[in-house]
Short mmCIF file of C-alpha atoms in Angstrom, two decimals:
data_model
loop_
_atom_site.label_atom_id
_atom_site.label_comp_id
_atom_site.label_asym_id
_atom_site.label_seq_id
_atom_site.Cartn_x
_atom_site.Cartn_y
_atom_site.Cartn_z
CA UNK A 1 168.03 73.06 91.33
CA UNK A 2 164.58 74.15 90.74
CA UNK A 3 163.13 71.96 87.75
CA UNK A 4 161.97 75.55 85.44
CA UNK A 5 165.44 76.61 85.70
CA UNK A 6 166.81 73.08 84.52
CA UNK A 7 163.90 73.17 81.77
CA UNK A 8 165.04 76.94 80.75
CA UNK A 9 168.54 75.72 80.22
CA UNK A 10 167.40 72.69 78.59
CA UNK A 11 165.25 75.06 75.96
CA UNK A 12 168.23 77.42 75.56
CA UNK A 13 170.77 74.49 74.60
CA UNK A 14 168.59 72.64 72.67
CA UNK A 15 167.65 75.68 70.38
CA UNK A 16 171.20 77.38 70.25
CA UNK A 17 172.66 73.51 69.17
CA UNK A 18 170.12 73.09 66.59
CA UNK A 19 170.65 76.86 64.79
CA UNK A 20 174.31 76.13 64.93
CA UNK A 21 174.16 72.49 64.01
CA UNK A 22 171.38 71.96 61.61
CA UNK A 23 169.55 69.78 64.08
CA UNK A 24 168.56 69.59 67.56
CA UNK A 25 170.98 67.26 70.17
CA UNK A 26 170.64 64.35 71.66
CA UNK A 27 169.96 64.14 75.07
CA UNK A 28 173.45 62.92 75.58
CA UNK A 29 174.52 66.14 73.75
CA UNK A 30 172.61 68.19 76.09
CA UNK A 31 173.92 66.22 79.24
CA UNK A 32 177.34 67.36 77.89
CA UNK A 33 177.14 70.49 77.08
CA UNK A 34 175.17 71.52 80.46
CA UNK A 35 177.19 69.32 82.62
CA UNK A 36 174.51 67.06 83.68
CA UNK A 37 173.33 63.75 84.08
CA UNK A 38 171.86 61.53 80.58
CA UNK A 39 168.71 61.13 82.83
CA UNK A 40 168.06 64.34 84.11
CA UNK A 41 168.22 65.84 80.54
CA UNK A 42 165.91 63.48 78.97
CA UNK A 43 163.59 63.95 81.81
CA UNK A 44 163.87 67.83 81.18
CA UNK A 45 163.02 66.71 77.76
CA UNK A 46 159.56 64.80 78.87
CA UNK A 47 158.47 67.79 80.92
CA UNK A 48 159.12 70.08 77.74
CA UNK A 49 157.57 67.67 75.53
CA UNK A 50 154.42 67.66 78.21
CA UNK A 51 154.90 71.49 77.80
CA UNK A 52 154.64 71.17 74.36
CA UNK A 53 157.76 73.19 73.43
CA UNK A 54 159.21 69.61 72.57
CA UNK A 55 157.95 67.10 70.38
CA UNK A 56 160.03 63.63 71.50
CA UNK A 57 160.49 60.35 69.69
CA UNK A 58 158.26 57.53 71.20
CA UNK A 59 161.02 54.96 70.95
CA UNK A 60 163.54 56.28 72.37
CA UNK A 61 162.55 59.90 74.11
CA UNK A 62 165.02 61.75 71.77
CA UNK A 63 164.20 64.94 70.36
CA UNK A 64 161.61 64.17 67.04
CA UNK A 65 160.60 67.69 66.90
CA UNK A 66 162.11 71.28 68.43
CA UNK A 67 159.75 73.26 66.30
CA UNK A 68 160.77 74.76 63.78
CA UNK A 69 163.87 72.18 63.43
CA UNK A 70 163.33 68.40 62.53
CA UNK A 71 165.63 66.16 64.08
CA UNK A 72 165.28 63.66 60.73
CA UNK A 73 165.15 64.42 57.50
CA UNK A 74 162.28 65.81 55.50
CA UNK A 75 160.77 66.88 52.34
CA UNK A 76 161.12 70.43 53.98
CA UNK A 77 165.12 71.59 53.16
CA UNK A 78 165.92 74.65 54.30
CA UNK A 79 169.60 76.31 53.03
CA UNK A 80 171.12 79.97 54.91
CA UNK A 81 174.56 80.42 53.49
CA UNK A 82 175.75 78.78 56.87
CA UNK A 83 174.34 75.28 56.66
CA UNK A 84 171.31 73.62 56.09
CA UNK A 85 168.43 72.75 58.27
CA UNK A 86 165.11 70.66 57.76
CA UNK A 87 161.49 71.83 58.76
CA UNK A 88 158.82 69.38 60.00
CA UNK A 89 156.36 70.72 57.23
CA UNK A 90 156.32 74.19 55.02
CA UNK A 91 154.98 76.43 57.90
CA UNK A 92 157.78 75.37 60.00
CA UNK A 93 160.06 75.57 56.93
CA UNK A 94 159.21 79.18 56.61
CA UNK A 95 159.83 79.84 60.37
CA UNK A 96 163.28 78.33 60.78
CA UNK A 97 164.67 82.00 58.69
CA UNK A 98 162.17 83.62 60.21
CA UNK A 99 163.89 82.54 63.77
CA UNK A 100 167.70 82.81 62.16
CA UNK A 101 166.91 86.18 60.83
CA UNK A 102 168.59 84.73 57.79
CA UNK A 103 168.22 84.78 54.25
CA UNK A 104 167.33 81.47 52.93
CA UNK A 105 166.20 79.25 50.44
CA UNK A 106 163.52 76.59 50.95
CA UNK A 107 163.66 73.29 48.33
CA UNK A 108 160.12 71.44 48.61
CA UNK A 109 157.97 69.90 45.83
CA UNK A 110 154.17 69.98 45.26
CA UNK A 111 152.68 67.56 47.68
CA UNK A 112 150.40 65.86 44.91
CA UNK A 113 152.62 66.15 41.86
CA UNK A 114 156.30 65.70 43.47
CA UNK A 115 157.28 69.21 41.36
CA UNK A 116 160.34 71.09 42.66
CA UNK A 117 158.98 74.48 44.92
CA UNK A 118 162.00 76.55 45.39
CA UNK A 119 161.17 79.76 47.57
CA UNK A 120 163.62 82.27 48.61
CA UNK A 121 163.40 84.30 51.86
CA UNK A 122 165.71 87.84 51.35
CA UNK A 123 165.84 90.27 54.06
CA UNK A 124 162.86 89.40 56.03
CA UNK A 125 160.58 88.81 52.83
CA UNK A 126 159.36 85.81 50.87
CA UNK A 127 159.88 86.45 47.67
CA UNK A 128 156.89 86.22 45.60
CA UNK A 129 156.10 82.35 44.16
CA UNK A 130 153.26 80.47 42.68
CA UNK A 131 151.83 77.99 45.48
CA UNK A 132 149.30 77.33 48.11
CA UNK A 133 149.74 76.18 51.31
CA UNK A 134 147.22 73.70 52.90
CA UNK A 135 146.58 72.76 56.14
CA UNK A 136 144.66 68.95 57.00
CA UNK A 137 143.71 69.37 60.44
CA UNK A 138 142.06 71.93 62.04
CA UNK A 139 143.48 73.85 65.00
CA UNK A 140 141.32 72.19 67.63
CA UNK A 141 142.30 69.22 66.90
CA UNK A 142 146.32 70.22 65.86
CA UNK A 143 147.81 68.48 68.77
CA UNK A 144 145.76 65.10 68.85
CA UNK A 145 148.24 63.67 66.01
CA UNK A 146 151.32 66.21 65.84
CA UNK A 147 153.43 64.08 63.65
CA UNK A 148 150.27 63.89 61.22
CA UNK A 149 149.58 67.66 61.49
CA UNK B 1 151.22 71.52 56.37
CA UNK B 2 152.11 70.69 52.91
CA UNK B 3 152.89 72.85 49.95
CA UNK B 4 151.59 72.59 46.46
CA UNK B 5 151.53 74.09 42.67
CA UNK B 6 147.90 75.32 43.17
CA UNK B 7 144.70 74.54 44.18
CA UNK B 8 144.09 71.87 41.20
CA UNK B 9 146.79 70.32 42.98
CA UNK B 10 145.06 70.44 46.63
CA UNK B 11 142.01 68.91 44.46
CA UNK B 12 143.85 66.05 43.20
CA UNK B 13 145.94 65.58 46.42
CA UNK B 14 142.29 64.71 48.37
CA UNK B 15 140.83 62.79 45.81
CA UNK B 16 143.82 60.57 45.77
CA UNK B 17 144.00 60.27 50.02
CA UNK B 18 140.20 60.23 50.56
CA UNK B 19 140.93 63.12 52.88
CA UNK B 20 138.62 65.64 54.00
CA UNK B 21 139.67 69.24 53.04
CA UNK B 22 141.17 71.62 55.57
CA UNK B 23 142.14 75.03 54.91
CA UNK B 24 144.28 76.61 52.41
CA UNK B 25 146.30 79.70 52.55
CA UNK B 26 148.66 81.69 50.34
CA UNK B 27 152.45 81.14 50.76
CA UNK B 28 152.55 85.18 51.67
CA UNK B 29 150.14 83.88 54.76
CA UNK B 30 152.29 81.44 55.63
CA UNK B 31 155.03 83.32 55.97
CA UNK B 32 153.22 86.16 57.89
CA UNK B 33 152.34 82.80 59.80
CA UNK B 34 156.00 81.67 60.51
CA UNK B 35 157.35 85.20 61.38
CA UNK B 36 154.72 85.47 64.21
CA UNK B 37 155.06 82.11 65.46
CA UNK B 38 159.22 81.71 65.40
CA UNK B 39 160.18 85.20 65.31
CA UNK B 40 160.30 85.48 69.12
CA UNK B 41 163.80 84.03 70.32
CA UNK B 42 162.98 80.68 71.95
CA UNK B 43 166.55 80.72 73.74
CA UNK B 44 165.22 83.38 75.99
CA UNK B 45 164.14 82.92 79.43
CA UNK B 46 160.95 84.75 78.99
CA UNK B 47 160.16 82.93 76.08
CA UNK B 48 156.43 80.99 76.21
CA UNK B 49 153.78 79.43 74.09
CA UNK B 50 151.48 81.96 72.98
CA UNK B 51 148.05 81.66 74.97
CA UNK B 52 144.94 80.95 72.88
CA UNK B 53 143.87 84.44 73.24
CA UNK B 54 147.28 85.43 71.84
CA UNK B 55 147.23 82.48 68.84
CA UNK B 56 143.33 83.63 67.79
CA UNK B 57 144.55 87.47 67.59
CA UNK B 58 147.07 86.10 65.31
CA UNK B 59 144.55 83.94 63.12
CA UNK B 60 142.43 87.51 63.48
CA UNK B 61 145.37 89.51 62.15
CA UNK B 62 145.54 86.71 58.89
CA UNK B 63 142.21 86.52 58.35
CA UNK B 64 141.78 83.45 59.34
CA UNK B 65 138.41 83.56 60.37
CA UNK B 66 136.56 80.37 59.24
CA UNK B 67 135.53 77.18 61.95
CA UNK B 68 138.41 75.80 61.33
CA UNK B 69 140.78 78.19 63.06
CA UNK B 70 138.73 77.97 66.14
CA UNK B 71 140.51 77.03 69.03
CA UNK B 72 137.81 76.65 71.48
#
């Protein structure tokens, strides 16, 4: 099979497991659930990562990253009345009910003081809240050090 | 991308780390920010990354104008 149609799957299953799971899979989870090889599905995972729709785990070549969703935990919680997800930093937070199309609630805490941020997300809106966002890096540069960004 | 209190906070947060200030933007930004960016269902087949002319209309759009939204 042609390898853009194995990558499409491969994005398709690894975005529909992590909305319904809270996380993204494994590559063993993938391998199941598209009746494939271990192998083939991490490889899919290398050419998404190269791709950058993927951000993998040097170690091991597991998903780190499947932007919005963290595969680990974080200071980024995100709750929808389903289940609960983390972000891999506030922007991606904010987009995992912007992707669900859910109403959610976001726990984080002030990077410099540790302070509890709650913000709410109700039909489509962020409700209003005290708090700036900053960002370290600049674009350019965004993808030298993603883990860092 | 971290979140904090205010700016004080930012202040404080780059003293302590030595670190060079980026950019800051308003949690309504961000979240104009996240809609554009994950709105767009990723399980589709047509689904791609934005192109850079598509990512600086976006930065346009926020008014994120400044050097360090360049992307080229």
């Amino acid at each position: 099979m042609d390898q853009s149609v194995i990558d499409q799957a491969v994005r398709r299953q690894v975005y529909q497991y992590a909305m319904d799971r809270g996380r993204p899979p494994l590559a063993e989870d993938t391998a199941r659930e598209l009746s494939m090889s271990r192998e083939d599905a991490q490889a899919s995972y290398q050419r998404l990562a190269a791709g950058r729709v993927l951000v993998l785990m040097p170690e091991n070549g597991e998903i780190l990253m499947a932007n919005p969703f963290s595969a680990v935990p974080t200071a980024f919680l995100v709750q929808t009345q389903e289940r609960f997800y983390y972000g891999n930093c506030i922007w991606d937070a904010m987009g995992i009910p912007a992707m669900l199309h859910r109403d959610a609630i976001i726990q984080a805490s002030c990077s410099d003081c540790g302070l509890s941020m709650q913000l709410e997300v109700v039909d489509g809106k962020l409700k209003p809240a005290e708090g700036i966002v900053h960002f370290a890096v600049p674009v350019a540069h965004w993808w030298d050090e993603i883990v860092f960004t | 991308m971290l979140i904090f209190r205010s700016e004080e906070h930012v202040e404080n947060w780059l003293r302590q780390w030595r670190l060079p200030r980026g950019e800051a933007i308003s949690l309504d930004q961000c979240w104009r920010l996240a809609v554009n960016w994950y709105a767009p269902d990723r399980r589709e087949a047509e689904w791609r990354r934005k192109t850079v002319d598509e990512v600086e209309a976006v930065f346009r759009d926020l008014d994120f104008t400044s050097p360090f939204w360049r992307l080229r």
